[in-house]
Every structure is written in C-alpha cells, then in structure tokens.
mmCIF file of C-alpha atoms in Angstrom:
data_model
loop_
_atom_site.group_PDB
_atom_site.id
_atom_site.type_symbol
_atom_site.label_atom_id
_atom_site.label_comp_id
_atom_site.label_asym_id
_atom_site.label_seq_id
_atom_site.Cartn_x
_atom_site.Cartn_y
_atom_site.Cartn_z
ATOM 1 C CA UNK A 210 -36.892 71.135 52.144
ATOM 2 C CA UNK A 211 -33.724 71.622 50.118
ATOM 3 C CA UNK A 212 -34.103 70.750 46.449
ATOM 4 C CA UNK A 213 -37.520 71.299 44.900
ATOM 5 C CA UNK A 214 -37.374 68.706 42.153
ATOM 6 C CA UNK A 215 -39.959 65.937 41.865
ATOM 7 C CA UNK A 216 -39.168 64.309 45.203
ATOM 8 C CA UNK A 217 -38.764 67.580 47.076
ATOM 9 C CA UNK A 218 -41.973 69.032 45.640
ATOM 10 C CA UNK A 219 -43.952 65.927 46.538
ATOM 11 C CA UNK A 220 -42.601 65.798 50.090
ATOM 12 C CA UNK A 221 -43.153 69.521 50.592
ATOM 13 C CA UNK A 222 -46.738 69.231 49.382
ATOM 14 C CA UNK A 223 -47.533 66.303 51.661
ATOM 15 C CA UNK A 224 -45.917 67.943 54.698
ATOM 16 C CA UNK A 225 -47.896 71.107 54.040
ATOM 17 C CA UNK A 226 -51.158 69.143 53.863
ATOM 18 C CA UNK A 227 -50.199 67.601 57.202
ATOM 19 C CA UNK A 228 -50.090 71.140 58.648
ATOM 20 C CA UNK A 229 -46.316 71.390 58.932
ATOM 21 C CA UNK A 230 -44.644 74.650 58.048
ATOM 22 C CA UNK A 231 -42.132 74.033 55.271
ATOM 23 C CA UNK A 232 -39.278 76.240 54.143
ATOM 24 C CA UNK A 233 -38.345 75.412 50.561
ATOM 25 C CA UNK A 234 -34.864 76.132 49.235
ATOM 26 C CA UNK A 235 -33.649 75.738 45.668
ATOM 27 C CA UNK A 236 -31.007 77.355 43.487
ATOM 28 C CA UNK A 237 -33.397 77.421 40.498
ATOM 29 C CA UNK A 238 -35.524 80.602 40.409
ATOM 30 C CA UNK A 239 -38.203 78.850 38.334
ATOM 31 C CA UNK A 240 -38.744 76.239 41.049
ATOM 32 C CA UNK A 241 -38.836 78.932 43.694
ATOM 33 C CA UNK A 242 -41.467 80.841 41.742
ATOM 34 C CA UNK A 243 -43.512 77.689 41.198
ATOM 35 C CA UNK A 244 -43.792 76.997 44.934
ATOM 36 C CA UNK A 245 -44.035 80.564 46.194
ATOM 37 C CA UNK A 246 -47.826 80.394 46.545
ATOM 38 C CA UNK A 247 -47.939 76.916 48.079
ATOM 39 C CA UNK A 248 -45.334 76.995 50.828
ATOM 40 C CA UNK A 249 -45.025 79.384 53.750
ATOM 41 C CA UNK A 250 -41.500 80.356 52.692
ATOM 42 C CA UNK A 251 -39.593 79.611 49.510
ATOM 43 C CA UNK A 252 -36.183 81.086 48.835
ATOM 44 C CA UNK A 253 -33.515 80.909 46.178
ATOM 45 C CA UNK A 254 -30.187 80.169 47.802
ATOM 46 C CA UNK A 255 -26.989 78.150 47.528
ATOM 47 C CA UNK A 256 -27.585 75.421 50.102
ATOM 48 C CA UNK A 257 -23.937 74.339 49.995
ATOM 49 C CA UNK A 258 -22.924 77.578 51.719
ATOM 50 C CA UNK A 259 -23.083 77.433 55.499
ATOM 51 C CA UNK A 260 -23.392 81.225 55.711
ATOM 52 C CA UNK A 261 -26.473 81.218 53.474
ATOM 53 C CA UNK A 262 -28.165 78.590 55.653
ATOM 54 C CA UNK A 263 -27.380 80.550 58.808
ATOM 55 C CA UNK A 264 -28.904 83.694 57.299
ATOM 56 C CA UNK A 265 -32.085 81.736 56.604
ATOM 57 C CA UNK A 266 -32.259 80.545 60.206
ATOM 58 C CA UNK A 267 -31.941 76.862 59.307
ATOM 59 C CA UNK A 268 -30.391 76.172 62.686
ATOM 60 C CA UNK A 269 -33.788 76.835 64.282
ATOM 61 C CA UNK A 270 -35.404 73.935 62.384
ATOM 62 C CA UNK A 271 -35.587 70.500 64.013
ATOM 63 C CA UNK A 272 -35.404 68.660 60.677
ATOM 64 C CA UNK A 273 -33.993 69.234 57.229
ATOM 65 C CA UNK A 274 -34.531 67.173 54.092
ATOM 66 C CA UNK A 275 -31.935 67.229 51.325
ATOM 67 C CA UNK A 276 -33.836 66.056 48.251
ATOM 68 C CA UNK A 277 -31.144 67.029 45.725
ATOM 69 C CA UNK A 278 -30.745 64.296 43.139
ATOM 70 C CA UNK A 279 -29.018 65.866 40.145
ATOM 71 C CA UNK A 280 -25.705 66.680 41.829
ATOM 72 C CA UNK A 281 -23.948 64.369 44.264
ATOM 73 C CA UNK A 282 -21.486 67.124 45.127
ATOM 74 C CA UNK A 283 -24.223 69.632 45.970
ATOM 75 C CA UNK A 284 -26.034 66.997 48.017
ATOM 76 C CA UNK A 285 -22.955 66.127 50.085
ATOM 77 C CA UNK A 286 -21.884 69.747 50.596
ATOM 78 C CA UNK A 287 -25.415 70.671 51.671
ATOM 79 C CA UNK A 288 -25.481 67.915 54.300
ATOM 80 C CA UNK A 289 -22.070 69.059 55.521
ATOM 81 C CA UNK A 290 -23.311 72.659 55.766
ATOM 82 C CA UNK A 291 -26.441 71.552 57.658
ATOM 83 C CA UNK A 292 -24.230 69.630 60.082
ATOM 84 C CA UNK A 293 -22.112 72.718 60.680
ATOM 85 C CA UNK A 294 -25.248 74.766 61.299
ATOM 86 C CA UNK A 295 -26.392 72.192 63.864
ATOM 87 C CA UNK A 296 -29.676 70.819 62.486
ATOM 88 C CA UNK A 297 -30.671 67.946 64.832
ATOM 89 C CA UNK A 298 -32.101 65.640 62.150
ATOM 90 C CA UNK A 299 -30.894 65.558 58.560
ATOM 91 C CA UNK A 300 -32.654 63.376 56.000
ATOM 92 C CA UNK A 301 -30.854 62.999 52.680
ATOM 93 C CA UNK A 302 -31.620 61.377 49.354
ATOM 94 C CA UNK A 303 -28.976 59.021 47.953
ATOM 95 C CA UNK A 304 -28.640 57.824 44.381
ATOM 96 C CA UNK A 305 -26.116 55.024 45.032
ATOM 97 C CA UNK A 306 -24.564 53.026 47.873
ATOM 98 C CA UNK A 307 -21.366 55.070 47.645
ATOM 99 C CA UNK A 308 -23.362 58.297 47.759
ATOM 100 C CA UNK A 309 -25.197 57.007 50.843
ATOM 101 C CA UNK A 310 -21.935 56.194 52.633
ATOM 102 C CA UNK A 311 -20.586 59.673 51.938
ATOM 103 C CA UNK A 312 -23.806 61.316 53.153
ATOM 104 C CA UNK A 313 -23.684 59.329 56.381
ATOM 105 C CA UNK A 314 -20.012 60.118 56.896
ATOM 106 C CA UNK A 315 -20.576 63.880 56.651
ATOM 107 C CA UNK A 316 -23.531 63.942 59.029
ATOM 108 C CA UNK A 317 -26.793 62.658 57.480
ATOM 109 C CA UNK A 318 -28.866 60.914 60.154
ATOM 110 C CA UNK A 319 -31.277 59.216 57.725
ATOM 111 C CA UNK A 320 -30.448 58.251 54.134
ATOM 112 C CA UNK A 321 -33.252 57.318 51.746
ATOM 113 C CA UNK A 322 -33.280 55.629 48.340
ATOM 114 C CA UNK A 323 -36.656 56.678 46.872
ATOM 115 C CA UNK A 324 -36.070 55.170 43.423
ATOM 116 C CA UNK A 325 -34.915 51.809 44.804
ATOM 117 C CA UNK A 326 -37.711 51.690 47.366
ATOM 118 C CA UNK A 327 -40.313 52.480 44.704
ATOM 119 C CA UNK A 328 -38.874 49.831 42.399
ATOM 120 C CA UNK A 329 -39.044 47.197 45.138
ATOM 121 C CA UNK A 330 -42.655 48.051 45.929
ATOM 122 C CA UNK A 331 -43.825 48.123 42.304
ATOM 123 C CA UNK A 332 -42.092 44.812 41.535
ATOM 124 C CA UNK A 333 -44.097 43.082 44.270
ATOM 125 C CA UNK A 334 -47.333 44.595 42.954
ATOM 126 C CA UNK A 335 -46.618 43.539 39.371
ATOM 127 C CA UNK A 336 -46.153 39.859 40.185
ATOM 128 C CA UNK A 337 -49.012 39.448 42.669
ATOM 129 C CA UNK A 338 -52.638 40.343 43.380
ATOM 130 C CA UNK A 339 -51.580 42.841 46.043
ATOM 131 C CA UNK A 340 -53.094 46.314 45.754
ATOM 132 C CA UNK A 341 -50.337 47.916 47.839
ATOM 133 C CA UNK A 342 -47.201 46.713 49.584
ATOM 134 C CA UNK A 343 -44.850 48.161 52.201
ATOM 135 C CA UNK A 344 -41.715 46.293 53.228
ATOM 136 C CA UNK A 345 -40.791 46.777 56.892
ATOM 137 C CA UNK A 346 -37.221 45.707 57.454
ATOM 138 C CA UNK A 347 -35.596 42.742 55.742
ATOM 139 C CA UNK A 348 -38.338 40.121 56.078
ATOM 140 C CA UNK A 349 -41.619 41.709 57.146
ATOM 141 C CA UNK A 350 -44.336 43.398 55.133
ATOM 142 C CA UNK A 351 -47.763 44.979 55.304
ATOM 143 C CA UNK A 352 -49.990 44.637 52.257
ATOM 144 C CA UNK A 353 -53.436 45.516 50.974
ATOM 145 C CA UNK A 354 -54.994 42.554 49.202
ATOM 146 C CA UNK A 355 -58.418 41.650 47.808
ATOM 147 C CA UNK A 356 -60.136 38.990 49.893
ATOM 148 C CA UNK A 357 -59.390 35.525 48.488
ATOM 149 C CA UNK A 358 -62.477 33.805 47.105
ATOM 150 C CA UNK A 359 -61.914 30.936 49.542
ATOM 151 C CA UNK A 360 -62.530 33.320 52.482
ATOM 152 C CA UNK A 361 -65.726 34.961 51.242
ATOM 153 C CA UNK A 362 -68.561 34.571 53.778
ATOM 154 C CA UNK A 363 -66.191 33.008 56.325
ATOM 155 C CA UNK A 364 -64.997 34.513 59.649
ATOM 156 C CA UNK A 365 -61.435 35.777 59.904
ATOM 157 C CA UNK A 366 -60.630 33.369 62.713
ATOM 158 C CA UNK A 367 -60.177 30.776 59.983
ATOM 159 C CA UNK A 368 -57.022 32.604 58.891
ATOM 160 C CA UNK A 369 -55.250 30.708 61.656
ATOM 161 C CA UNK A 370 -55.492 27.619 59.461
ATOM 162 C CA UNK A 371 -52.135 26.540 57.908
ATOM 163 C CA UNK A 372 -53.340 26.978 54.338
ATOM 164 C CA UNK A 373 -53.662 30.703 54.959
ATOM 165 C CA UNK A 374 -49.922 30.994 55.658
ATOM 166 C CA UNK A 375 -50.090 32.556 59.123
ATOM 167 C CA UNK A 376 -50.691 36.186 58.154
ATOM 168 C CA UNK A 377 -52.366 38.530 60.624
ATOM 169 C CA UNK A 378 -55.289 40.603 59.379
ATOM 170 C CA UNK A 379 -54.966 44.138 60.733
ATOM 171 C CA UNK A 380 -57.939 45.732 59.009
ATOM 172 C CA UNK A 381 -60.781 44.999 56.636
ATOM 173 C CA UNK A 382 -62.866 47.057 54.249
ATOM 174 C CA UNK A 383 -66.200 45.640 53.232
ATOM 175 C CA UNK A 384 -67.854 47.003 50.065
ATOM 176 C CA UNK A 385 -69.375 50.432 50.705
ATOM 177 C CA UNK A 386 -67.793 50.737 54.161
ATOM 178 C CA UNK A 387 -64.601 52.392 55.464
ATOM 179 C CA UNK A 388 -61.583 50.442 56.661
ATOM 180 C CA UNK A 389 -61.927 49.204 60.241
ATOM 181 C CA UNK A 390 -59.991 47.041 62.642
ATOM 182 C CA UNK A 391 -60.648 43.376 62.002
ATOM 183 C CA UNK A 392 -61.793 40.894 64.657
ATOM 184 C CA UNK A 393 -61.899 37.099 64.557
ATOM 185 C CA UNK A 394 -65.657 37.338 64.036
ATOM 186 C CA UNK A 395 -65.435 39.643 60.999
ATOM 187 C CA UNK A 396 -67.114 37.973 58.046
ATOM 188 C CA UNK A 397 -65.920 39.092 54.609
ATOM 189 C CA UNK A 398 -68.110 39.497 51.566
ATOM 190 C CA UNK A 399 -67.047 39.428 47.931
ATOM 191 C CA UNK A 400 -65.179 42.594 46.995
ATOM 192 C CA UNK A 401 -63.729 43.130 50.479
ATOM 193 C CA UNK A 402 -60.150 44.321 50.915
ATOM 194 C CA UNK A 403 -57.785 43.257 53.703
ATOM 195 C CA UNK A 404 -54.734 44.814 55.319
ATOM 196 C CA UNK A 405 -52.465 41.928 56.297
ATOM 197 C CA UNK A 406 -49.034 41.629 57.876
ATOM 198 C CA UNK A 407 -46.476 38.866 58.056
ATOM 199 C CA UNK A 408 -43.169 37.822 56.557
ATOM 200 C CA UNK A 409 -42.730 38.783 52.923
ATOM 201 C CA UNK A 410 -43.173 35.161 51.816
ATOM 202 C CA UNK A 411 -46.298 34.730 53.943
ATOM 203 C CA UNK A 412 -47.883 37.872 52.541
ATOM 204 C CA UNK A 413 -47.003 36.949 48.952
ATOM 205 C CA UNK A 414 -48.433 33.450 49.315
ATOM 206 C CA UNK A 415 -51.605 34.750 50.940
ATOM 207 C CA UNK A 416 -52.080 37.296 48.133
ATOM 208 C CA UNK A 417 -51.916 34.421 45.657
ATOM 209 C CA UNK A 418 -54.772 32.470 47.231
ATOM 210 C CA UNK A 419 -57.843 31.913 45.107
#
C-alpha cells in the first residue's frame, strides 16, 4: 500500500482484517508512525525511486496499490517505478480522466476513482429508499432495499409480476434473522430487507414501490 492517506489507511485496515499481509509505504514519517503498530511492515520511503522499491522487495509482491492523491506527479512516477520493478498487478487511484489515462499509459493495470464512485453511490441513496447501492457496469446494479409494503406477507414468487419491474431477489433478511438466500416461497414480514439485482432503472423503480 503506497500512500497512507485516508484511502490508503482504509484499504490497508480492511486488507489486514481480511488476513492479508500489507506493507505500507509513505514519505510522511507521521503516517508511518501512526500505522507502525497496525501493519506487519510500514516504512518511510520515496516510492517514486525504483531503487528504493527494489530495496524493499516490492518485486516479490503480487499486487501493489498506489493510493497517492495529493500529487499527480508522485502517483505517476510511482506507477512507473512499480512497472520497472515488475509488479504483476498495479492498482492506482486517479483524480481525473487525464490522470487515469496517464496512469494506464505508464503501466497501471487497474485505475480507480474512489471519490467519483462514492459520489455516484451516495446520489442514488439520497434520492431513493435504497439502504445501499452498488453499480455493476454501465446498466446493472445490486441494492439493499426495505421490503415494499405491497409485498408484506406475500411470497417472493409474486415479484415476477410486471408491477415489480423484473428485479431478481438474491437475499432476504427477516426481522431478527440473518441474511439468507431467497426462494420463491420466502414470505416477507414488515421490516424485512431485500438484496435485489437488475438494471439500474429496474432497481430504482422497485425501491420506490410503496
């Protein structure tokens, strides 16, 4: 994990909880000190220098994440250095379309736009009854929605009806119970929560049902 700002710290923490060993790199000694007790290895280094990355053994890692957001130059030079070292998968954070194109051109295999992706997700939540929303590609989504009142005490097979917009229910959580796979015979009570999938328009319309 190169760049231990907000995004880098969050990713490093999640990866650690998932039992992955994470090497954290940052040029700021305060950030290095902050994470020294949480990550297996945290070092202060100039990630734009290929020689520094080689000394740290970065070439032995299967993946590297460049989470630098404050400096486009440092971000690009770090990806270039990682490419020279030979890291098989390089994930890099972009702050603009132009930045993304440059990152891809110098060797980034995956470019992410965390701010834009978060904005898209939150916008959908603001204008609907959805509790969570994940866009998958250009026109497909998975969402967590409260059960519409019109479906309370009715089996899920009735979702095939046109007025329910053709969404597929993947899972259901009844009050006081964990999420479980849904079946056509699942009957929902008031306060249930559904995981549904479909086109973005289908999911939005379903979330708006009363």
